Amino acid sequence: MSAGPCVWSEQEGDVLSISLKLEFSLTHHQNMRELTPLCWQLLLLSTLVYCSLGQGGDGAVILESPALPVTERDSVTLRCRYQGTPSHLTADFYKDGSLIRTETTGEMTIPAVSKSDEGLYKCTNSEGESPESWMTVTVLSLTASLSVSPDRSQFFEFESVSLSCEVQGNSAGWRVVRNTLRGILSECTTDWGKQQGSSCTVTLTPSDSGVYWCESGPGEHSNAVNITGHDGAVILESPPLPVTEGDSVTLRCRYQGTPSNLTADFYKDGSLIRNETTGEMTIPAVSKSDEGLYKCNNSEGESPESWMTVTVPSPAVLVSSMFLPRLLCSLLVGSPYLLVTIILLVKGCRSRAQGDRVEEE
């Protein structure tokens, strides 16, 4: 059934199979005027349905992720779900195209999300690959900032770190709070830290690893910082706070013994990027492309991974031609309301076509 250049067909056996054939060419562009706005909408939406259904291969695997934006410091669990049995197979999780974790349980938990966790996620297991889904992380307005001394995110076991709440005006009532990797939320106390005014001193062990921030009684808060206590012999000294695009940044692969500056390999997002005989790597002017997950290793061992965030001074909304279709496809997956809309649009086109035929007769 057709109405001029707007043609659709439903193929038996498909969940939803809509094809639009635009019966015009560049040499017959006048037919474009025959396309109603309704058919243009149908063309766009059906294209999105096609790419969203096509991304997942045979459709046996999906990624269960939040449909709505999550707030910084929330706990978020992503599940790689297989349609058959068992549903929780060992899965690889990817962010922005890079492998970030492998989980035998089929699910990945981020105890306290930060802005750096925002991105495009997907998963794979032995049965297939899921479509990609975008996770948005919202940041509440900040009235204070958390500073770290020494100025790094990784520490050897039993090293001390001082965390200070820097507040404009009165700092009374501000306290340091943390959420450990085990998901335990608590304030700086004698159990794990020594509070002095709006500062907290912590002697770190691996169980102290987690996200730290400042809070006040009325619910105001600061930025969040990832702190890692490591019981191994090697750590990566990297900035705990976001760096600004254009800044010079030095990463150091530090051995606990002597000498501390052994020849080291540096990795970003799992890939080797540089080998340095001095044990340190300098990026003279960082850019947004340098943002990522870093680690290092030398002859004495390997460091944990730490995320480096790069901020751009003048924010701009830049959407590449390749990213936009992927984002639209990801938004459509898990949005049944849009699928219902497409069905209604099909019926609308059919009704309009029947009406046009009656008028012609």
Short mmCIF file of C-alpha atoms in Angstrom, two decimals:
data_model
loop_
_atom_site.label_atom_id
_atom_site.label_comp_id
_atom_site.label_asym_id
_atom_site.label_seq_id
_atom_site.Cartn_x
_atom_site.Cartn_y
_atom_site.Cartn_z
CA MET A 1 0.00 0.00 0.00
CA SER A 2 1.36 3.41 -0.88
CA ALA A 3 0.56 7.10 -1.03
CA GLY A 4 2.76 8.65 -3.72
CA PRO A 5 6.38 8.49 -2.57
CA CYS A 6 5.60 7.23 0.95
CA VAL A 7 5.60 3.42 0.90
CA TRP A 8 5.65 0.99 3.82
CA SER A 9 5.68 -2.78 4.21
CA GLU A 10 5.38 -5.11 7.19
CA GLN A 11 7.24 -8.41 7.03
CA GLU A 12 5.77 -11.33 8.93
CA GLY A 13 7.90 -12.57 11.82
CA ASP A 14 9.58 -9.27 12.66
CA VAL A 15 8.90 -7.45 15.93
CA LEU A 16 8.55 -4.26 13.95
CA SER A 17 9.72 -4.01 10.37
CA ILE A 18 8.94 -0.77 8.62
CA SER A 19 10.57 0.17 5.34
CA LEU A 20 10.14 3.46 3.58
CA LYS A 21 10.94 3.77 -0.10
CA LEU A 22 11.39 7.31 -1.29
CA GLU A 23 10.54 7.04 -4.99
CA PHE A 24 12.58 9.94 -6.18
CA SER A 25 16.14 10.60 -7.32
CA LEU A 26 18.36 13.63 -7.59
CA THR A 27 17.13 14.08 -11.16
CA HIS A 28 13.48 13.99 -9.98
CA HIS A 29 13.79 16.08 -6.84
CA GLN A 30 10.38 17.63 -7.34
CA ASN A 31 8.83 14.50 -5.80
CA MET A 32 10.26 15.55 -2.43
CA ARG A 33 7.42 18.02 -2.18
CA GLU A 34 4.97 15.11 -2.17
CA LEU A 35 6.35 13.82 1.14
CA THR A 36 4.10 14.97 3.96
CA PRO A 37 5.64 16.03 7.30
CA LEU A 38 4.10 12.89 8.77
CA CYS A 39 6.00 10.69 6.33
CA TRP A 40 9.24 12.54 7.02
CA GLN A 41 8.76 11.83 10.74
CA LEU A 42 8.06 8.20 9.93
CA LEU A 43 11.23 8.02 7.85
CA LEU A 44 13.36 9.36 10.69
CA LEU A 45 11.82 7.21 13.40
CA SER A 46 11.85 4.01 11.37
CA THR A 47 15.53 4.60 10.56
CA LEU A 48 16.24 4.90 14.26
CA VAL A 49 14.30 1.71 14.96
CA TYR A 50 16.32 -0.07 12.29
CA CYS A 51 19.68 0.99 13.71
CA SER A 52 18.65 0.33 17.31
CA LEU A 53 17.39 -3.15 16.51
CA GLY A 54 20.37 -3.83 14.29
CA GLN A 55 23.01 -2.86 16.82
CA GLY A 56 22.42 -5.85 19.01
CA GLY A 57 23.09 -8.56 16.46
CA ASP A 58 20.69 -11.40 17.17
CA GLY A 59 19.06 -9.47 20.02
CA ALA A 60 19.93 -12.04 22.70
CA VAL A 61 21.88 -9.61 24.91
CA ILE A 62 20.91 -6.24 26.38
CA LEU A 63 22.57 -3.83 28.79
CA GLU A 64 20.41 -2.85 31.75
CA SER A 65 21.41 0.76 32.53
CA PRO A 66 19.63 3.82 33.96
CA ALA A 67 17.17 5.42 31.55
CA LEU A 68 17.25 8.73 33.42
CA PRO A 69 20.27 10.85 34.45
CA VAL A 70 21.98 9.74 37.67
CA THR A 71 23.36 12.15 40.25
CA GLU A 72 27.03 12.35 41.09
CA ARG A 73 27.94 10.00 43.99
CA ASP A 74 24.93 7.71 43.37
CA SER A 75 25.59 3.96 43.27
CA VAL A 76 24.89 2.55 39.79
CA THR A 77 24.80 -1.08 38.64
CA LEU A 78 24.98 -2.06 34.96
CA ARG A 79 23.80 -5.59 34.06
CA CYS A 80 24.65 -7.53 30.92
CA ARG A 81 21.55 -9.65 30.51
CA TYR A 82 21.20 -12.70 28.29
CA GLN A 83 17.69 -13.61 27.15
CA GLY A 84 18.23 -17.30 27.85
CA THR A 85 19.42 -19.27 30.89
CA PRO A 86 21.51 -18.47 32.82
CA SER A 87 20.97 -14.74 32.30
CA HIS A 88 24.10 -13.62 34.18
CA LEU A 89 27.03 -14.85 32.07
CA THR A 90 30.58 -13.50 32.39
CA ALA A 91 30.56 -10.16 30.59
CA ASP A 92 32.92 -7.48 29.28
CA PHE A 93 31.80 -3.89 29.81
CA TYR A 94 32.83 -1.08 27.46
CA LYS A 95 32.71 2.72 27.81
CA ASP A 96 33.10 4.90 24.73
CA GLY A 97 34.41 1.90 22.82
CA SER A 98 37.10 0.88 25.34
CA LEU A 99 37.01 -2.21 27.57
CA ILE A 100 36.79 -1.05 31.20
CA ARG A 101 35.94 -4.18 33.15
CA THR A 102 35.25 -7.93 33.00
CA GLU A 103 32.76 -9.33 35.54
CA THR A 104 32.02 -13.02 36.13
CA THR A 105 28.63 -12.08 37.64
CA GLY A 106 27.50 -10.26 34.50
CA GLU A 107 27.03 -7.00 36.35
CA MET A 108 29.26 -4.00 37.06
CA THR A 109 28.73 -1.62 39.99
CA ILE A 110 30.05 1.93 40.27
CA PRO A 111 29.73 2.69 44.02
CA ALA A 112 29.78 6.47 43.58
CA VAL A 113 29.50 7.80 40.04
CA SER A 114 31.28 10.98 38.98
CA LYS A 115 31.07 13.13 35.86
CA SER A 116 33.93 11.12 34.37
CA ASP A 117 31.65 8.03 34.33
CA GLU A 118 29.30 9.71 31.86
CA GLY A 119 29.47 8.08 28.46
CA LEU A 120 28.32 5.44 25.99
CA TYR A 121 28.20 1.92 27.46
CA LYS A 122 27.73 -1.54 26.01
CA CYS A 123 28.52 -5.12 27.03
CA THR A 124 29.38 -8.46 25.44
CA ASN A 125 29.24 -12.06 26.60
CA SER A 126 29.50 -15.48 24.99
CA GLU A 127 26.00 -15.09 23.50
CA GLY A 128 26.38 -11.74 21.79
CA GLU A 129 26.69 -7.98 22.15
CA SER A 130 24.24 -5.43 23.52
CA PRO A 131 23.29 -2.13 21.89
CA GLU A 132 25.01 0.96 23.28
CA SER A 133 23.33 3.18 25.88
CA TRP A 134 24.29 6.66 27.04
CA MET A 135 24.54 7.28 30.78
CA THR A 136 24.23 10.89 31.91
CA VAL A 137 25.69 12.04 35.24
CA THR A 138 24.40 15.31 36.67
CA VAL A 139 26.50 17.48 39.00
CA LEU A 140 24.78 19.57 41.64
CA SER A 141 25.88 23.16 42.20
CA LEU A 142 29.05 23.32 44.31
CA THR A 143 29.57 25.70 47.23
CA ALA A 144 32.88 24.20 48.41
CA SER A 145 35.88 22.31 47.04
CA LEU A 146 37.85 19.37 48.41
CA SER A 147 41.65 19.64 48.26
CA VAL A 148 44.07 16.72 48.66
CA SER A 149 47.57 16.84 50.17
CA PRO A 150 49.83 15.33 48.89
CA ASP A 151 48.29 16.29 45.54
CA ARG A 152 47.69 12.85 44.04
CA SER A 153 45.04 10.15 43.93
CA GLN A 154 47.08 7.01 44.81
CA PHE A 155 48.93 6.28 48.06
CA PHE A 156 50.95 3.43 49.50
CA GLU A 157 49.45 1.52 52.40
CA PHE A 158 49.73 3.41 55.72
CA GLU A 159 50.56 6.71 54.01
CA SER A 160 48.70 9.73 55.41
CA VAL A 161 46.59 12.06 53.30
CA SER A 162 44.99 15.33 54.37
CA LEU A 163 41.58 16.19 52.91
CA SER A 164 40.41 19.79 53.39
CA CYS A 165 37.06 21.46 52.70
CA GLU A 166 37.75 24.85 51.16
CA VAL A 167 34.66 27.00 51.68
CA GLN A 168 34.01 30.61 50.75
CA GLY A 169 32.97 32.21 54.02
CA ASN A 170 32.16 30.24 57.16
CA SER A 171 33.45 26.64 57.06
CA ALA A 172 31.65 25.62 60.27
CA GLY A 173 29.53 22.51 59.85
CA TRP A 174 31.48 21.17 56.88
CA ARG A 175 32.79 17.61 57.14
CA VAL A 176 34.56 15.07 54.95
CA VAL A 177 32.42 12.13 53.78
CA ARG A 178 33.34 9.05 51.78
CA ASN A 179 31.84 6.10 49.93
CA THR A 180 34.27 3.16 49.80
CA LEU A 181 34.53 0.58 47.02
CA ARG A 182 32.54 -1.75 49.28
CA GLY A 183 29.67 0.75 49.21
CA ILE A 184 30.01 1.94 52.83
CA LEU A 185 28.98 5.59 53.23
CA SER A 186 30.34 7.34 56.34
CA GLU A 187 31.78 10.58 57.76
CA CYS A 188 35.34 11.24 58.89
CA THR A 189 35.52 9.79 62.41
CA THR A 190 38.00 8.10 64.71
CA ASP A 191 37.15 4.83 62.89
CA TRP A 192 38.94 5.85 59.72
CA GLY A 193 40.11 9.45 60.03
CA LYS A 194 40.87 12.34 62.34
CA GLN A 195 38.64 15.39 61.91
CA GLN A 196 40.17 18.81 62.60
CA GLY A 197 37.73 21.59 61.81
CA SER A 198 36.76 21.15 58.16
CA SER A 199 39.77 18.89 57.43
CA CYS A 200 40.29 15.15 57.81
CA THR A 201 43.56 13.20 58.02
CA VAL A 202 43.45 9.55 56.94
CA THR A 203 46.10 6.82 57.20
CA LEU A 204 45.20 4.77 54.16
CA THR A 205 44.76 1.04 53.65
CA PRO A 206 43.17 -0.65 50.60
CA SER A 207 39.79 -0.73 52.41
CA ASP A 208 39.88 3.10 52.52
CA SER A 209 39.83 3.33 48.73
CA GLY A 210 36.78 5.14 47.41
CA VAL A 211 35.23 8.51 46.65
CA TYR A 212 35.63 11.42 49.09
CA TRP A 213 33.84 14.78 49.24
CA CYS A 214 32.71 17.53 51.65
CA GLU A 215 29.19 18.02 52.98
CA SER A 216 27.41 20.51 55.21
CA GLY A 217 24.29 20.22 57.35
CA PRO A 218 21.92 21.86 54.79
CA GLY A 219 22.94 19.29 52.18
CA GLU A 220 25.51 21.38 50.31
CA HIS A 221 28.51 19.50 48.96
CA SER A 222 31.84 19.83 47.18
CA ASN A 223 33.43 18.07 44.23
CA ALA A 224 34.17 14.36 44.58
CA VAL A 225 37.71 12.91 44.51
CA ASN A 226 38.80 9.30 44.00
CA ILE A 227 41.42 8.14 46.54
CA THR A 228 43.20 4.76 46.32
CA GLY A 229 45.20 3.06 49.08
CA HIS A 230 47.47 0.40 47.57
CA ASP A 231 49.26 -2.44 49.37
CA GLY A 232 51.58 -3.10 46.41
CA ALA A 233 55.03 -1.70 45.67
CA VAL A 234 54.11 0.63 42.77
CA ILE A 235 51.68 3.56 42.48
CA LEU A 236 50.89 6.10 39.77
CA GLU A 237 51.13 9.72 40.89
CA SER A 238 48.43 11.55 38.92
CA PRO A 239 46.23 14.64 39.53
CA PRO A 240 43.30 13.93 41.89
CA LEU A 241 41.37 16.95 40.59
CA PRO A 242 40.41 17.81 36.99
CA VAL A 243 43.13 19.52 34.93
CA THR A 244 42.42 22.31 32.45
CA GLU A 245 43.00 21.88 28.74
CA GLY A 246 46.39 23.34 27.85
CA ASP A 247 47.96 22.62 31.26
CA SER A 248 51.21 20.68 31.57
CA VAL A 249 50.68 17.39 33.44
CA THR A 250 53.30 14.94 34.72
CA LEU A 251 52.48 11.33 35.65
CA ARG A 252 55.01 9.50 37.83
CA CYS A 253 55.39 5.76 38.24
CA ARG A 254 56.69 5.54 41.78
CA TYR A 255 58.32 2.51 43.40
CA GLN A 256 58.11 2.33 47.19
CA GLY A 257 61.74 1.26 47.50
CA THR A 258 65.00 2.74 46.20
CA PRO A 259 65.46 4.03 43.56
CA SER A 260 61.87 5.19 43.18
CA ASN A 261 62.17 6.31 39.55
CA LEU A 262 62.63 3.06 37.64
CA THR A 263 62.03 2.72 33.89
CA ALA A 264 58.27 2.48 33.44
CA ASP A 265 55.57 1.71 30.89
CA PHE A 266 52.52 4.00 30.90
CA TYR A 267 49.06 2.85 29.79
CA LYS A 268 45.89 4.75 28.88
CA ASP A 269 42.57 2.89 28.67
CA GLY A 270 44.47 -0.42 28.64
CA SER A 271 46.85 0.45 25.79
CA LEU A 272 50.59 1.12 26.11
CA ILE A 273 51.26 4.76 25.20
CA ARG A 274 54.82 5.41 26.33
CA ASN A 275 57.98 3.95 27.89
CA GLU A 276 60.06 6.32 30.01
CA THR A 277 63.51 5.60 31.51
CA THR A 278 62.97 8.37 34.09
CA GLY A 279 59.79 6.77 35.46
CA GLU A 280 57.69 9.82 34.64
CA MET A 281 55.66 10.95 31.64
CA THR A 282 54.87 14.59 30.83
CA ILE A 283 52.05 15.85 28.64
CA PRO A 284 53.10 19.44 27.80
CA ALA A 285 49.58 20.64 26.94
CA VAL A 286 46.73 18.27 27.78
CA SER A 287 43.64 18.11 25.59
CA LYS A 288 40.27 16.44 26.02
CA SER A 289 41.60 13.41 24.14
CA ASP A 290 44.07 12.83 27.00
CA GLU A 291 41.21 12.19 29.42
CA GLY A 292 41.06 8.55 30.43
CA LEU A 293 42.13 5.71 32.71
CA TYR A 294 45.88 5.58 33.39
CA LYS A 295 48.20 3.05 35.02
CA CYS A 296 51.90 2.17 34.92
CA ASN A 297 54.23 -0.72 35.57
CA ASN A 298 57.95 -1.24 36.11
CA SER A 299 60.25 -4.10 37.09
CA GLU A 300 58.79 -4.07 40.64
CA GLY A 301 55.09 -4.29 39.82
CA GLU A 302 52.00 -2.54 38.48
CA SER A 303 50.01 0.40 39.83
CA PRO A 304 46.23 0.62 40.22
CA GLU A 305 44.32 2.61 37.59
CA SER A 306 43.33 6.26 38.06
CA TRP A 307 41.03 8.43 35.96
CA MET A 308 42.32 11.79 34.74
CA THR A 309 39.64 14.37 33.89
CA VAL A 310 40.36 17.22 31.46
CA THR A 311 38.06 20.25 31.50
CA VAL A 312 37.62 22.63 28.58
CA PRO A 313 37.68 26.36 29.55
CA SER A 314 34.94 27.49 27.17
CA PRO A 315 32.23 24.80 27.05
CA ALA A 316 30.75 24.07 23.66
CA VAL A 317 28.25 21.52 22.45
CA LEU A 318 29.99 19.52 19.76
CA VAL A 319 28.18 16.57 18.21
CA SER A 320 30.02 14.71 15.48
CA SER A 321 28.24 13.25 12.50
CA MET A 322 29.20 9.75 13.67
CA PHE A 323 28.26 10.22 17.31
CA LEU A 324 24.76 11.66 16.76
CA PRO A 325 23.27 8.57 15.06
CA ARG A 326 24.78 6.33 17.76
CA LEU A 327 23.35 8.53 20.49
CA LEU A 328 19.92 8.64 18.88
CA CYS A 329 19.95 4.88 18.43
CA SER A 330 20.92 4.43 22.07
CA LEU A 331 18.17 6.73 23.25
CA LEU A 332 15.62 4.81 21.23
CA VAL A 333 16.58 1.43 22.69
CA GLY A 334 14.47 0.92 25.79
CA SER A 335 11.98 3.63 24.78
CA PRO A 336 8.74 1.82 23.97
CA TYR A 337 6.87 5.13 23.73
CA LEU A 338 8.72 5.96 20.51
CA LEU A 339 7.87 2.55 19.10
CA VAL A 340 4.20 3.15 19.86
CA THR A 341 4.51 6.54 18.16
CA ILE A 342 5.87 4.87 15.03
CA ILE A 343 2.95 2.47 14.93
CA LEU A 344 0.52 5.39 15.25
CA LEU A 345 2.34 7.23 12.47
CA VAL A 346 2.01 4.19 10.21
CA LYS A 347 -1.72 4.08 10.85
CA GLY A 348 -1.92 7.81 10.22
CA CYS A 349 -0.15 7.51 6.88
CA ARG A 350 -2.46 4.66 5.91
CA SER A 351 -5.56 6.64 6.79
CA ARG A 352 -4.29 9.65 4.85
CA ALA A 353 -3.47 7.44 1.86
CA GLN A 354 -6.96 5.93 1.86
CA GLY A 355 -8.47 9.39 2.08
CA ASP A 356 -6.41 10.63 -0.87
CA ARG A 357 -7.49 7.64 -2.95
CA VAL A 358 -11.19 8.26 -2.18
CA GLU A 359 -10.84 11.91 -3.26
CA GLU A 360 -9.13 10.89 -6.51
CA GLU A 361 -11.99 8.48 -7.34
#
